[in-house]
Every structure is written in structure tokens, then in C-alpha cells.
Amino acid sequence: MKVISPWGLLVLQRTMNYGFGVRHGVFAPLLGHGIFTQEGPAWKRSRELLRKQFVRTQYQNLDHFREHVDNLLACLPTSGGVTDLQPLFFKLTLDTTTALLLGRSVQSLKADNDADETNKAFARNWDIAQGGLAKRFRLAPWHFFYNTIEFRRACNSVHQFVDDYIKQREQEKRIDGAVTESDSFVDQLAQESESLASLRHQLLNILLAGRDTTACCLSWTFRLLVRHDRVMQRLRNEVKSVMGNAVHPSREQIRKMPFLTMVLKESLRLFPPVPLNNRTATRTTILPRGGGPDGSAPILVRRGELVVFSQYVNSRRKNIYGVDANDFRPERWEKDGASTKYGWAFFPFNGGPRACLGQDFAMMQVSYTVVRLLQAIPCMDVPEGEPANELGQRYVVAVHGLNGGALKTWTSDKGNICWLSNGILMPKYLPNARVLSWGYNANVSSAQGRTTSSDRILQHAQTLVADLHADREVGALRALAYSKTRTAAKIAHLHTIFTCTYGILFFGTPHHGSRKADMLSSLQRVVSLTVPRKVLETDSNLARALKEDSEILQDITDHFVPLMKDLHIFFFWEQERTDLKYTKDYIVDEASAAPILDDTERAGITADHRNICKFESKDSPGFRIVIAALRRYSEEAPSAIETRLARVEKAMREQRLYEAQEILH
């Protein structure tokens, strides 16, 4: 059984009706009888024992992290180049966690230098043993099939290393005297542990939790930051404003960095260190949600049934986080009460009785490391060949006009530059934008060739909607009008194309006909008698469509105008005449291209009709206005569409209910 309802997760983690099932058998070879494998009274005792250690003030002073982050920085090349941070983060967290637990770090970041051979061996064996646990977890309940000699030897070596250290500490304490508040975690814990084995088990359980999870959070955070320049720059500005010329952040300084906290929460939301987990019902019980046709009714859970839950899946639920649930947008946590709003849909540190004891230690370590790295490395970028964008893409649909082409329309004649894909143009300013350039047969004349066919354009609209849904949800003009009407149960998914469209930029698009088009058509017919067809470059299809009283323009307008209240519209018109070989004139005049309507934007572009949407550089006429509009729409769209989706979902649900009642009656 899979649980994704926050209400179900609340019950699952707060009540004691669910246990670990076979987890003890999976982890026992390495972890033994520690807090992560225990249940009942034994677990309660372990939790209370460890809780007291975590509330001590040992790590209140963040100097505990200084040495190890300094070692990490020393591993970075001084002359730039490509560096894989993830392995360094795993070594860093191993060093800090062993220093916390044992009072002495294994110094794995110095493994290539002066680290002790015993410490090097421990780090290697720990990786082997931990990898074995991962394989056993995936095989459960048949985990016992994985029990290789290498795995067993690694577990035994780890146990021996910790046992030897504990014995060494006991001898030192006999000489030094009684345990004090400043002594290490192991010294404090040893006072209340029943045996050497139980002390070792607790230390290894905490080491498992504290090492990988923190390293994963650091790795994903920097992977996201280097792909989102705006977020990176805002975070750098916050660090600079709080830290000034200081190098080593204190706990108080980190608490003055709210955007840093938002970044870390968003990283943990998108890439939780423990993406998948499970529990086994210890008695027959009920979850409040998950049953019934729509999953809103209670559901029976029988004793012994496995219940699976995933922070990764819940983090991407659009009905909770909005339409931009897949986006890296730290600002979603900026609103008051955001954490309360998301509730049990966000649980990177679990919750209830088994909430993570080391949450504060982990978050302080990550925060300290992020601040130090941003201070030490003024420029970070995505290595060449790595994908620049992986999350939260905005979709820009480029639909050409009657005489255009999927790429030709947007590509300059002089430099052969397509501004939609050229790295120094739109991708530079909208790094999260993916362009879908849609092509279709530009000959939309009727079979008799006399007039533009409304039926043919409707066919194009239907095809565009299907293509867009096959890729992602966005839309254009008659296609939007068509999409808005697709509300029947089996095709309601097409309606989201309209719902998820936020704004449209019109480049010289005619919105009503003119007598000028009649004149152009007459001139074209005269010229075509004397000029070879291959020499003549005209806009005949456009001219026919532009005629006064054009049925096709009126048809599109009638369908589209009612939709404009739900969209942001920006009209652009041509400010230079087009060379028609026999004359120069505006193909679409300002009145037709940019009608004056309430709540719309207008701007002229110093180019002719053919080049109004072609930009060779950031200095090309109109480029800055266009990019500014696209960036603004991209930033505003998520929250607006989130509200719209919720409204549409409610309306659709009511419509389905009404249809069902009609059938029953």
C-alpha cells in the first residue's frame, strides 16, 4: 500500500500502530540494536539516552565545523577548473560526524595526505558496509540473500575500529578523571550504556543518519544553485550583508539569513535525503484517507501489511505545492505560515515520536558549509557538457505566421541567429525556459484556393493542442479557444493547456482586416503577370487573410477575445515598411496589430513585418522589451496558475458530479 495523503502520513508517523517490520534484520549486520532498528521500550530508552546528548551545548559553537570545512576548501583547486563536490561533501560529513560522536575525526579529507592508515581503512569499510545495507534494503524481505564475504568483513572491520576507540577512550578517562560537560558524545553516552556492544550500536546508528543525509543535502543544494543564477545571487547578497568581512559564521549570524533557510528547505523538498520509506502495520487499523474512488475515504490496513510513503512524491504534488511544484523556487517558503500550510507534505526529518534528533546539528552544518563556500568561491558555474536546466522549466511556445516556418520565422537572415535558442540571447535571460517551436503547413487556403479556410485553421489548432499536451501544457490563439472547450471527462487533460497559459506576445499579428490588404492583393496580381514567380516575394496568404471583413480573422477574434481576460497580452507592431519589390508599406498597421484594449500592453519595434520577431543580439530593436516581458510573465505565472488550477479543479469536480447525477436520474 502506498500513502501520499498528508493526513495518512500524520497518522502513520504519530501513532504506534506501525513498526519497522524486517528492518532490524536488514540493518543488523552493521547497526545492531540501535535507535533505528529498535521498537517499543528499547527504542524509548535509546531515544531518551540520545536526546540528552543532542541537547547539550557541545556544538552550539560552530567552531566544531571550522577545521573540517577548512580541509574541504584546501581540496579545491586554486586555479579554477572542474571539481566534483559530492565526494568531498561525503568526506566532510564523515569527518564532522565522527568528530562529534567519537571526539576524534577520521580526517578522510586528508586521506591523500597525512591521514592515519587506520582511519583510511575505516572510511573505505564504512562505504562498503553502507552500500551493502542499501542492497539489503531494496531486497527486503529477501535481504538475507545479500550477505557477501566483502560485506561481512567490512561490517566486522567497522565494529572493530569503534570498539578499539571506545576501549582507548576508557583508558584515557581512567587517567584524566571523571567525565565533564565538555567531553565528547561517546564519553557522555558511555556512562549510561549497558555494554560495549550497545554503545557501539548507538554510535553507528547516529553515524549512519548524520553522514549521508547531510552530504546529500549539500550536494543537491549546490547542484541547484549553480543552475539558478538569480537564487545564487540573492543568497550571495544575503551572506554578504550579514557577514560583512567576517569569515566564520556564528549561529546567530546564520539565524539572520532567512533566504538561506528557504534555499535549504526547497532543496530538501525537491531532493529529500530519504526519498522512500515504509512501515509495517503491527495491528489491523485504519488510515483516514486513501480509500474510495477518489481516495478521500478511509482505508483498512491489515496487520502485517507494508505501507510505503515517499517524501519525493509528496514534494511534487501540484495540488499542495502548486503548478510549479517541480520548480526550484525558494520564495515559496517566504510567505507567513508556509510550513504550516504544507504540513505533512514536507517531512525531510520525519515527524512524530521518531522526529530526527540531529536536525539542528545537520542544518547548522549545511548552513555553515554553504556560507563558507560562497565566501571562498566568488564564481560557480555548470561545467561544460552538463545540462544547465533540470527543474522548473517554463515553456515558451513559438507559433509562426502564415508565411513563416518553425525556425525560419525566428532566425535572422543576416547572421542566421535564432534568438530563441542562441545561448547569448533568450536562454541567457530565461535559463528555465524551454522553447517549443511549432510548425504547420502555411498554406491555409481552401481547396478551391479562393479564401482562407476556417476549418483548416481549426485542424491546425487541434493538432497544436495534441502536440502540446504530448510534450507539456501550454498554448496559442485558436488552439487556446479549442483547449478551453475540452472539459469532457476523457479529454479534460487538454483543458489544462488553456489553464496553464499565462501570457501571449503578438508580433505583428493582425486582429482585424483592412482595405490595404485588398490593395496589396490587386498589386500582387498585376505584378505576377510580368515578374517570374520565383523572383516575386509577396505575402499573398497574409494579404488574403487581412482583407476587410475577412471571415477567418473574424472567426479567430470571436473565439479568442473572450479568453483575453484570463491572459496577459502584449501587442507589438512594425515601425518600418516592408519592401514588397514594387512598393514599400506596412503589412499590418498599428491599429490591427496592436488594438487599444484594457489591461493589455503595446510597443512598437523598429523593424519591418518580416523582421519584427528576429533578433541578432541583445541590442537588436525590441529585444530588451520582449525579454523583460517574458521574464516578468515567467516569474508571475506560477502563483497565478496555481490559483487558476485550483478553481478549475473545483469546477471540473462539480461538473463530473452533476453529470453522474444526471445519469443516475
XYZ file of C-alpha atoms in Angstrom:
665
model
C 0.000 0.000 0.000
C 1.271 3.468 -0.927
C 0.368 6.522 1.147
C 0.601 10.065 -0.255
C -2.129 11.832 1.717
C -0.663 14.204 4.345
C -3.408 13.062 6.718
C -2.345 9.466 6.206
C 1.286 10.393 6.811
C 0.364 12.172 10.009
C -1.361 9.052 11.357
C 1.404 6.805 10.060
C 4.174 8.650 11.882
C 2.405 9.858 15.010
C 0.701 6.657 16.094
C 2.354 3.476 17.300
C 0.221 1.187 15.086
C 3.104 0.765 12.648
C 6.514 -0.777 13.109
C 9.688 -1.450 11.144
C 8.863 -4.982 10.085
C 12.026 -6.632 8.774
C 14.189 -3.514 9.129
C 16.091 -4.930 12.100
C 17.164 -7.916 10.047
C 18.166 -5.682 7.135
C 20.414 -3.369 9.173
C 21.543 -5.643 11.993
C 24.885 -6.766 10.424
C 26.202 -3.194 10.695
C 23.947 -1.298 13.110
C 22.976 -3.999 15.575
C 20.408 -2.972 18.198
C 20.392 0.814 17.879
C 17.760 3.519 17.740
C 16.992 2.972 14.041
C 16.318 -0.731 14.393
C 14.662 -0.811 17.822
C 10.991 -0.605 18.746
C 8.950 -0.480 21.942
C 10.636 0.056 25.333
C 14.140 -0.467 23.920
C 13.582 2.325 21.389
C 12.170 4.669 24.041
C 15.216 4.160 26.221
C 17.620 4.749 23.310
C 15.809 7.901 22.238
C 15.894 9.402 25.716
C 19.549 8.468 26.058
C 20.493 10.136 22.765
C 18.175 13.110 23.195
C 20.096 14.229 26.266
C 23.329 14.227 24.307
C 21.908 16.297 21.441
C 20.531 18.989 23.710
C 23.939 19.614 25.261
C 25.739 22.756 24.193
C 28.720 20.968 22.669
C 28.063 22.085 19.126
C 26.472 25.468 19.911
C 29.786 26.982 18.952
C 30.107 26.352 15.215
C 33.885 26.215 15.523
C 33.272 22.470 15.635
C 32.858 22.650 11.823
C 35.700 25.065 11.088
C 38.607 22.641 10.800
C 36.767 20.256 8.516
C 35.393 22.924 6.158
C 38.922 24.371 6.008
C 40.128 20.914 4.958
C 37.443 20.792 2.258
C 38.458 24.199 0.896
C 42.068 23.019 0.817
C 40.996 20.217 -1.542
C 39.695 22.693 -4.136
C 41.994 23.751 -6.997
C 43.351 27.272 -6.597
C 43.360 27.977 -10.343
C 39.740 27.102 -11.078
C 38.636 24.198 -13.236
C 36.007 21.499 -12.769
C 35.570 19.987 -9.293
C 33.138 17.292 -8.220
C 31.911 18.485 -4.832
C 29.818 15.460 -3.929
C 32.677 13.134 -2.866
C 34.145 15.983 -0.832
C 30.823 16.565 0.918
C 30.620 12.894 1.893
C 34.116 13.059 3.352
C 33.289 16.302 5.132
C 30.227 14.881 6.851
C 32.083 11.704 7.801
C 34.789 13.835 9.423
C 32.396 16.119 11.310
C 30.146 13.282 12.473
C 32.987 11.102 13.721
C 34.452 14.153 15.466
C 31.095 14.752 17.186
C 30.495 11.130 18.161
C 33.998 9.929 18.966
C 35.698 13.156 19.897
C 38.203 12.500 17.113
C 37.725 12.821 13.368
C 38.813 10.140 10.900
C 40.125 13.028 8.726
C 39.024 11.467 5.442
C 39.512 14.820 3.669
C 43.215 14.372 4.387
C 43.291 10.795 3.123
C 45.670 11.719 0.328
C 47.979 13.493 2.729
C 48.737 12.698 6.352
C 45.623 10.801 7.471
C 46.216 7.728 9.601
C 46.046 4.411 7.709
C 43.563 3.052 10.225
C 41.256 5.983 9.566
C 41.559 5.454 5.823
C 40.617 1.801 6.221
C 37.608 2.744 8.364
C 36.322 5.162 5.719
C 36.656 2.511 2.985
C 34.973 -0.211 5.042
C 32.186 2.115 6.098
C 31.357 2.836 2.448
C 31.332 -0.887 1.599
C 29.164 -1.775 4.595
C 26.723 1.069 3.951
C 26.428 0.089 0.287
C 25.599 -3.437 1.405
C 22.804 -2.156 3.645
C 21.293 -0.297 0.703
C 21.225 -3.501 -1.349
C 19.658 -5.449 1.520
C 17.004 -2.765 1.996
C 15.975 -2.998 -1.659
C 15.841 -6.808 -1.464
C 13.681 -6.935 1.716
C 12.061 -9.214 2.802
C 14.636 -11.381 0.988
C 17.539 -9.300 2.285
C 19.305 -12.347 3.683
C 20.273 -13.334 0.130
C 22.792 -10.491 0.155
C 25.491 -11.422 2.642
C 28.772 -11.422 0.740
C 32.172 -12.036 2.320
C 33.245 -8.478 1.468
C 30.149 -7.084 3.193
C 30.652 -9.161 6.337
C 34.345 -8.269 6.529
C 33.565 -4.566 6.149
C 30.983 -4.684 8.952
C 33.412 -6.518 11.236
C 36.180 -4.014 10.487
C 33.901 -1.067 11.298
C 32.881 -2.731 14.566
C 36.499 -3.368 15.480
C 37.505 0.223 14.760
C 34.757 1.640 17.008
C 35.398 -0.939 19.752
C 39.120 -0.166 19.791
C 38.410 3.539 20.034
C 35.924 3.082 22.884
C 38.461 0.996 24.831
C 41.137 3.600 24.191
C 38.852 6.348 25.488
C 38.089 4.309 28.630
C 41.791 4.010 29.389
C 42.299 7.751 28.837
C 39.402 8.608 31.135
C 40.825 6.469 33.924
C 43.884 8.701 33.790
C 42.136 12.032 33.139
C 39.364 11.615 35.669
C 35.563 11.919 35.653
C 33.501 12.808 32.606
C 32.689 16.535 32.282
C 30.161 18.516 30.240
C 32.864 19.355 27.677
C 33.677 15.717 26.977
C 32.775 14.016 23.697
C 29.499 12.402 22.740
C 30.946 8.919 23.284
C 32.112 9.758 26.818
C 28.698 11.082 27.788
C 26.890 8.153 26.184
C 29.208 5.552 27.737
C 28.031 6.491 31.219
C 24.534 5.176 30.548
C 25.227 2.359 28.081
C 24.785 -1.206 29.252
C 27.712 -2.709 27.352
C 30.431 -2.091 24.813
C 28.215 -3.543 22.059
C 25.205 -1.344 22.882
C 27.416 1.764 22.935
C 28.895 0.814 19.566
C 25.424 0.197 18.103
C 24.155 3.644 19.123
C 27.241 5.397 17.762
C 26.962 3.626 14.397
C 23.238 4.383 14.148
C 23.893 8.097 14.596
C 26.832 7.971 12.188
C 24.615 6.416 9.503
C 21.996 9.142 9.917
C 24.412 12.040 10.184
C 26.750 11.312 7.341
C 24.844 10.581 4.114
C 21.765 12.697 4.676
C 23.761 15.873 5.281
C 26.116 15.194 2.370
C 23.140 14.630 0.046
C 21.564 17.910 1.112
C 24.793 19.815 0.410
C 25.238 18.118 -2.971
C 21.720 18.871 -4.205
C 21.794 22.420 -2.851
C 24.855 23.383 -4.865
C 23.662 21.488 -7.936
C 20.510 23.619 -7.829
C 22.238 26.895 -7.002
C 24.648 26.823 -9.950
C 21.669 26.277 -12.265
C 19.659 29.184 -10.880
C 21.701 32.371 -11.109
C 19.002 34.577 -9.631
C 18.749 32.459 -6.479
C 22.525 32.202 -6.205
C 22.950 35.959 -6.458
C 20.252 36.704 -3.888
C 21.838 34.230 -1.478
C 25.304 35.733 -2.024
C 23.890 39.198 -1.316
C 22.317 37.983 1.932
C 25.539 36.319 3.084
C 27.500 39.467 2.280
C 25.048 41.742 4.092
C 25.120 39.620 7.253
C 28.770 38.557 7.306
C 30.483 41.677 6.000
C 34.217 40.904 6.136
C 33.842 38.144 8.733
C 34.798 34.642 7.572
C 33.397 32.200 10.101
C 29.628 32.450 10.620
C 28.150 32.075 14.075
C 24.831 30.501 14.972
C 23.349 33.979 15.496
C 24.528 35.179 12.073
C 23.056 32.148 10.324
C 19.717 32.812 12.003
C 19.775 36.252 10.358
C 19.816 34.625 6.903
C 16.165 33.743 6.163
C 16.750 33.224 2.451
C 19.435 30.628 3.226
C 16.837 28.726 5.235
C 14.396 28.946 2.311
C 17.017 27.605 -0.103
C 17.774 24.636 2.138
C 14.092 23.856 2.651
C 13.494 23.945 -1.091
C 16.485 21.678 -1.718
C 15.219 19.221 0.905
C 11.744 19.379 -0.606
C 12.836 18.539 -4.137
C 15.547 16.052 -3.216
C 14.908 14.625 0.255
C 17.839 12.569 1.603
C 15.426 9.703 2.350
C 13.083 9.771 -0.658
C 11.303 6.496 0.135
C 10.409 4.800 3.410
C 7.997 2.221 4.763
C 6.272 0.887 7.835
C 4.522 -2.401 8.649
C 1.166 -2.433 10.414
C 1.534 -4.053 13.833
C -2.246 -4.338 14.195
C -5.264 -4.033 11.943
C -6.078 -0.327 11.752
C -7.469 2.418 9.518
C -5.894 5.312 7.644
C -8.158 8.383 7.308
C -7.603 8.804 3.543
C -6.812 6.570 0.598
C -9.999 4.595 0.100
C -12.946 5.054 -2.232
C -12.993 6.031 -5.923
C -11.231 9.340 -5.346
C -9.007 8.317 -2.441
C -10.753 10.562 0.077
C -12.419 7.825 2.134
C -10.828 5.853 4.999
C -8.951 2.688 4.113
C -8.372 -0.532 6.035
C -4.792 -1.599 6.778
C -4.465 -5.207 7.885
C -1.893 -6.357 10.366
C 1.373 -7.222 8.620
C 0.676 -5.098 5.522
C 3.539 -2.966 4.223
C 2.760 0.746 3.898
C 5.097 2.770 1.662
C 5.390 6.577 1.773
C 7.593 8.945 -0.190
C 8.757 12.470 0.573
C 9.949 12.687 -3.045
C 6.460 12.016 -4.442
C 4.689 14.294 -1.963
C 7.092 17.131 -2.748
C 5.890 17.192 -6.341
C 2.164 17.191 -5.700
C 0.730 20.175 -7.567
C -2.448 20.203 -5.516
C -0.261 21.003 -2.490
C 2.713 22.984 -3.812
C 1.058 24.463 -6.867
C 1.618 24.161 -10.577
C 5.326 24.938 -10.073
C 5.826 22.007 -7.706
C 8.713 20.767 -9.855
C 10.410 24.162 -9.796
C 13.282 25.211 -7.563
C 11.635 28.307 -6.079
C 12.814 29.070 -2.533
C 10.439 32.040 -2.345
C 7.528 29.649 -1.790
C 8.716 29.466 1.844
C 8.735 33.247 2.199
C 5.037 33.523 2.995
C 3.985 33.530 6.624
C 2.754 30.127 7.648
C 4.162 28.357 4.571
C 5.489 25.460 6.634
C 2.118 25.087 8.370
C 0.337 25.241 5.026
C 2.302 22.316 3.606
C 2.062 20.374 6.852
C 2.842 16.671 6.496
C 3.578 17.064 2.810
C 7.035 18.237 3.959
C 8.806 15.879 6.345
C 12.533 15.638 5.481
C 13.321 14.931 9.140
C 10.298 12.702 9.727
C 7.904 13.676 12.474
C 6.024 12.496 15.491
C 7.800 10.387 18.134
C 10.559 9.465 15.673
C 11.402 13.004 14.533
C 15.120 13.379 13.836
C 17.126 14.214 16.946
C 20.014 15.631 14.937
C 18.019 18.068 12.808
C 19.582 21.174 14.332
C 23.109 19.770 14.042
C 22.553 18.823 10.381
C 21.014 22.170 9.384
C 23.736 24.150 11.117
C 26.427 22.098 9.417
C 24.857 22.577 5.991
C 24.303 26.307 6.596
C 27.857 26.843 7.839
C 29.308 24.988 4.848
C 27.181 26.842 2.285
C 28.174 30.223 3.710
C 31.879 29.364 3.780
C 31.859 28.046 0.200
C 30.009 31.076 -1.166
C 32.535 33.329 0.554
C 35.533 31.349 -0.686
C 34.386 30.776 -4.278
C 33.234 34.012 -5.971
C 32.159 32.290 -9.183
C 30.490 28.903 -9.619
C 29.082 27.627 -12.873
C 27.793 24.482 -14.537
C 30.628 22.505 -16.169
C 30.638 22.385 -19.935
C 28.589 19.471 -21.204
C 26.396 19.311 -18.092
C 22.676 20.111 -18.505
C 22.115 23.711 -17.472
C 18.484 23.267 -16.522
C 16.814 20.264 -14.935
C 13.897 21.601 -12.930
C 11.068 24.022 -13.151
C 11.142 24.782 -16.846
C 8.842 27.468 -18.206
C 7.512 26.633 -21.638
C 7.565 29.186 -24.434
C 5.553 28.126 -27.476
C 6.622 29.867 -30.677
C 3.924 29.653 -33.390
C 4.805 31.193 -36.753
C 2.533 33.135 -39.089
C 1.071 32.204 -42.459
C 4.274 32.541 -44.463
C 6.645 31.514 -41.703
C 8.335 28.360 -40.511
C 9.056 26.696 -37.192
C 12.636 28.032 -37.215
C 12.769 30.436 -40.153
C 10.339 32.878 -38.560
C 12.618 33.425 -35.549
C 16.009 33.284 -37.345
C 17.714 36.417 -38.635
C 18.570 36.485 -42.335
C 21.873 38.275 -41.845
C 23.529 36.290 -39.054
C 21.383 33.159 -39.231
C 20.772 33.522 -35.475
C 17.682 32.045 -33.816
C 17.219 34.131 -30.692
C 15.012 31.500 -29.069
C 17.911 29.046 -28.799
C 21.093 31.106 -29.113
C 22.984 30.934 -25.812
C 23.646 34.694 -25.548
C 20.032 35.661 -26.173
C 16.854 34.195 -24.641
C 18.448 31.153 -22.879
C 20.784 33.551 -21.055
C 17.948 35.643 -19.648
C 15.408 32.835 -19.164
C 17.536 29.863 -18.072
C 14.454 27.838 -17.108
C 12.671 28.333 -20.408
C 12.183 25.533 -22.878
C 11.075 26.576 -26.358
C 8.574 24.556 -28.347
C 8.612 25.955 -31.883
C 5.551 24.602 -33.641
C 5.472 24.234 -37.407
C 2.490 23.706 -39.694
C 1.572 23.943 -43.352
C 1.414 27.659 -44.016
C -0.924 27.214 -46.969
C -4.250 27.573 -45.239
C -6.247 28.345 -48.370
C -9.385 26.406 -49.079
C -9.363 23.588 -51.589
C -10.589 25.982 -54.279
C -7.829 28.444 -53.383
C -10.279 31.314 -53.071
C -10.222 32.071 -49.370
C -8.531 31.039 -46.178
C -10.199 28.008 -44.692
C -11.589 28.301 -41.159
C -11.862 24.522 -40.989
C -8.181 24.147 -41.875
C -7.123 26.515 -39.083
C -9.323 24.624 -36.638
C -7.483 21.467 -37.710
C -4.170 23.210 -37.009
C -5.475 24.258 -33.594
C -6.497 20.700 -32.752
C -3.114 19.360 -33.860
C -1.244 22.010 -31.872
C -3.204 21.174 -28.719
C -2.448 17.470 -29.130
C 1.243 18.149 -29.759
C 1.499 20.488 -26.783
C -0.147 18.029 -24.415
C 2.164 15.273 -25.650
C 5.070 17.489 -24.608
C 3.839 19.874 -21.934
C 0.922 22.110 -21.062
C 0.850 25.481 -22.789
C -0.988 27.014 -25.810
C -1.834 29.639 -28.584
C -4.861 31.609 -30.093
C -7.431 29.352 -31.756
C -5.658 26.429 -30.079
C -6.394 28.094 -26.731
C -10.026 28.559 -27.653
C -10.207 24.911 -28.644
C -8.424 23.843 -25.441
C -10.819 25.838 -23.236
C -13.765 23.805 -24.520
C -12.162 20.408 -23.811
C -13.828 19.693 -20.470
C -15.371 16.254 -21.030
C -14.085 13.628 -18.617
C -11.877 11.736 -21.070
C -10.319 14.807 -22.681
C -10.231 17.187 -19.707
C -6.424 16.939 -19.715
C -6.453 19.112 -22.844
C -8.181 21.872 -20.881
C -5.022 22.341 -18.783
C -3.276 23.757 -21.858
C -5.521 26.804 -21.623
C -5.431 26.862 -17.824
C -1.614 26.814 -17.685
C -1.142 29.552 -20.277
C -0.298 32.848 -18.617
C 0.613 35.333 -21.335
C 0.906 35.851 -25.093
C 3.169 38.130 -27.095
C 1.826 39.071 -30.552
C 4.417 40.125 -33.113
C 2.577 41.994 -35.845
C -0.387 39.642 -35.653
C -3.445 41.067 -37.477
C -6.556 41.299 -35.342
C -8.894 42.719 -37.976
C -8.733 43.249 -41.717
C -8.124 46.415 -43.716
C -8.663 47.901 -47.174
C -4.861 47.950 -47.520
C -4.949 44.169 -47.895
C -7.362 44.495 -50.838
C -4.892 46.909 -52.460
C -1.954 44.562 -51.828
C -3.796 41.641 -53.395
C -4.587 43.695 -56.510
C -0.963 44.834 -56.856
C 0.248 41.258 -56.422
C -1.994 40.027 -59.221
C -0.731 42.769 -61.551
C 2.930 42.167 -60.755
C 2.617 38.409 -61.075
C 1.778 38.867 -64.795
C 5.208 40.354 -65.515
C 7.519 39.087 -62.773
C 8.544 35.368 -62.587
C 7.048 33.579 -59.552
C 10.482 32.558 -58.224
C 11.564 36.214 -58.180
C 8.391 37.592 -56.651
C 8.390 37.627 -52.856
C 4.934 38.520 -51.569
C 2.765 37.839 -48.606
C -0.201 36.616 -50.616
C -1.676 34.320 -47.982
C -1.402 37.054 -45.394
C -2.882 39.594 -47.745
C -5.878 37.366 -48.429
C -6.377 36.770 -44.720
C -6.060 40.505 -43.999
C -8.858 41.604 -46.281
C -11.539 43.750 -44.739
C -14.418 41.617 -43.483
C -12.092 38.587 -43.533
C -14.102 35.664 -42.224
C -11.051 33.843 -40.835
C -9.856 36.852 -38.808
C -13.362 37.443 -37.522
C -13.663 33.748 -36.618
C -10.397 33.766 -34.659
C -11.276 37.038 -32.942
C -14.718 35.810 -31.921
C -13.163 32.742 -30.284
C -10.189 34.481 -28.722
C -11.454 37.789 -27.312
C -13.488 36.136 -24.513
C -10.303 34.427 -23.310
C -8.224 37.608 -23.037
C -9.453 38.456 -19.549
C -7.596 35.375 -18.262
C -4.329 36.166 -20.067
C -1.586 38.776 -20.086
C -1.352 40.238 -23.584
C 1.490 42.228 -25.161
C 0.995 43.607 -28.703
C 3.980 44.567 -30.879
C 3.652 46.393 -34.184
C 6.081 47.068 -37.009
C 7.546 50.574 -37.299
C 9.276 50.135 -40.648
C 7.714 49.466 -44.035
C 8.293 46.130 -45.761
C 9.943 46.079 -49.191
C 7.363 44.396 -51.446
C 9.607 44.795 -54.520
C 7.071 47.010 -56.234
C 6.393 49.254 -53.264
C 7.074 49.681 -49.551
C 4.335 49.577 -46.996
C 3.278 48.273 -43.598
C 1.992 44.717 -43.871
C -0.059 45.020 -40.673
C -0.730 48.537 -39.488
C -0.622 49.575 -35.852
C -4.398 49.603 -35.434
C -4.680 45.962 -36.488
C -1.500 44.659 -34.843
C -1.953 46.450 -31.507
C -5.566 47.301 -30.817
C -6.056 49.553 -27.804
C -7.697 47.327 -25.213
C -7.946 47.486 -21.437
C -5.314 45.570 -19.429
C -3.051 44.928 -22.414
C 0.448 46.203 -23.222
C 1.637 47.728 -26.503
C 5.016 48.584 -28.022
C 6.409 49.321 -31.447
C 9.538 47.607 -32.808
C 11.804 49.401 -35.263
C 11.725 46.664 -37.895
C 9.602 45.630 -40.853
C 6.986 42.906 -40.681
C 9.366 40.140 -41.707
C 11.978 41.063 -39.070
C 9.787 42.162 -36.186
C 10.446 38.881 -34.365
C 14.086 38.333 -35.384
C 16.860 39.448 -33.043
C 20.597 39.105 -33.722
C 21.874 40.494 -30.417
C 20.720 41.949 -27.126
C 20.938 45.365 -28.780
C 18.520 44.480 -31.590
C 15.443 46.751 -31.648
C 12.750 45.395 -29.328
C 14.788 42.564 -27.777
C 15.062 44.086 -24.309
C 11.326 44.825 -24.156
C 10.466 41.290 -25.261
C 12.852 39.624 -22.793
C 11.678 41.847 -19.938
C 8.070 40.821 -20.634
C 8.956 37.126 -20.857
C 10.905 37.250 -17.596
C 8.109 39.074 -15.828
C 5.490 36.610 -17.058
C 7.745 33.713 -16.083
C 8.082 34.986 -12.508
C 4.411 35.882 -12.069
C 2.909 32.797 -13.708
C 3.348 30.064 -11.040
C 1.268 31.640 -8.276
C -1.419 32.861 -10.699
C -1.728 29.477 -12.396
C -1.798 27.734 -9.022
C -4.934 29.693 -8.115
C -6.436 29.096 -11.555
C -5.807 25.351 -11.399
C -7.498 25.096 -8.006
C -10.540 26.955 -9.355
C -10.720 24.792 -12.471
C -10.282 21.588 -10.483
C -13.219 22.537 -8.275
C -15.387 23.411 -11.291
C -14.458 20.142 -13.047
C -15.289 18.157 -9.922
C -18.695 19.810 -9.686
C -19.301 19.163 -13.376
C -18.435 15.457 -13.010
C -20.779 15.220 -10.025
C -23.583 16.872 -11.977
C -23.026 14.502 -14.930
C -23.101 11.495 -12.607
C -26.368 12.680 -11.031
C -27.884 13.173 -14.482
C -27.048 9.567 -15.398
C -28.486 8.215 -12.122
C -31.711 10.147 -12.584
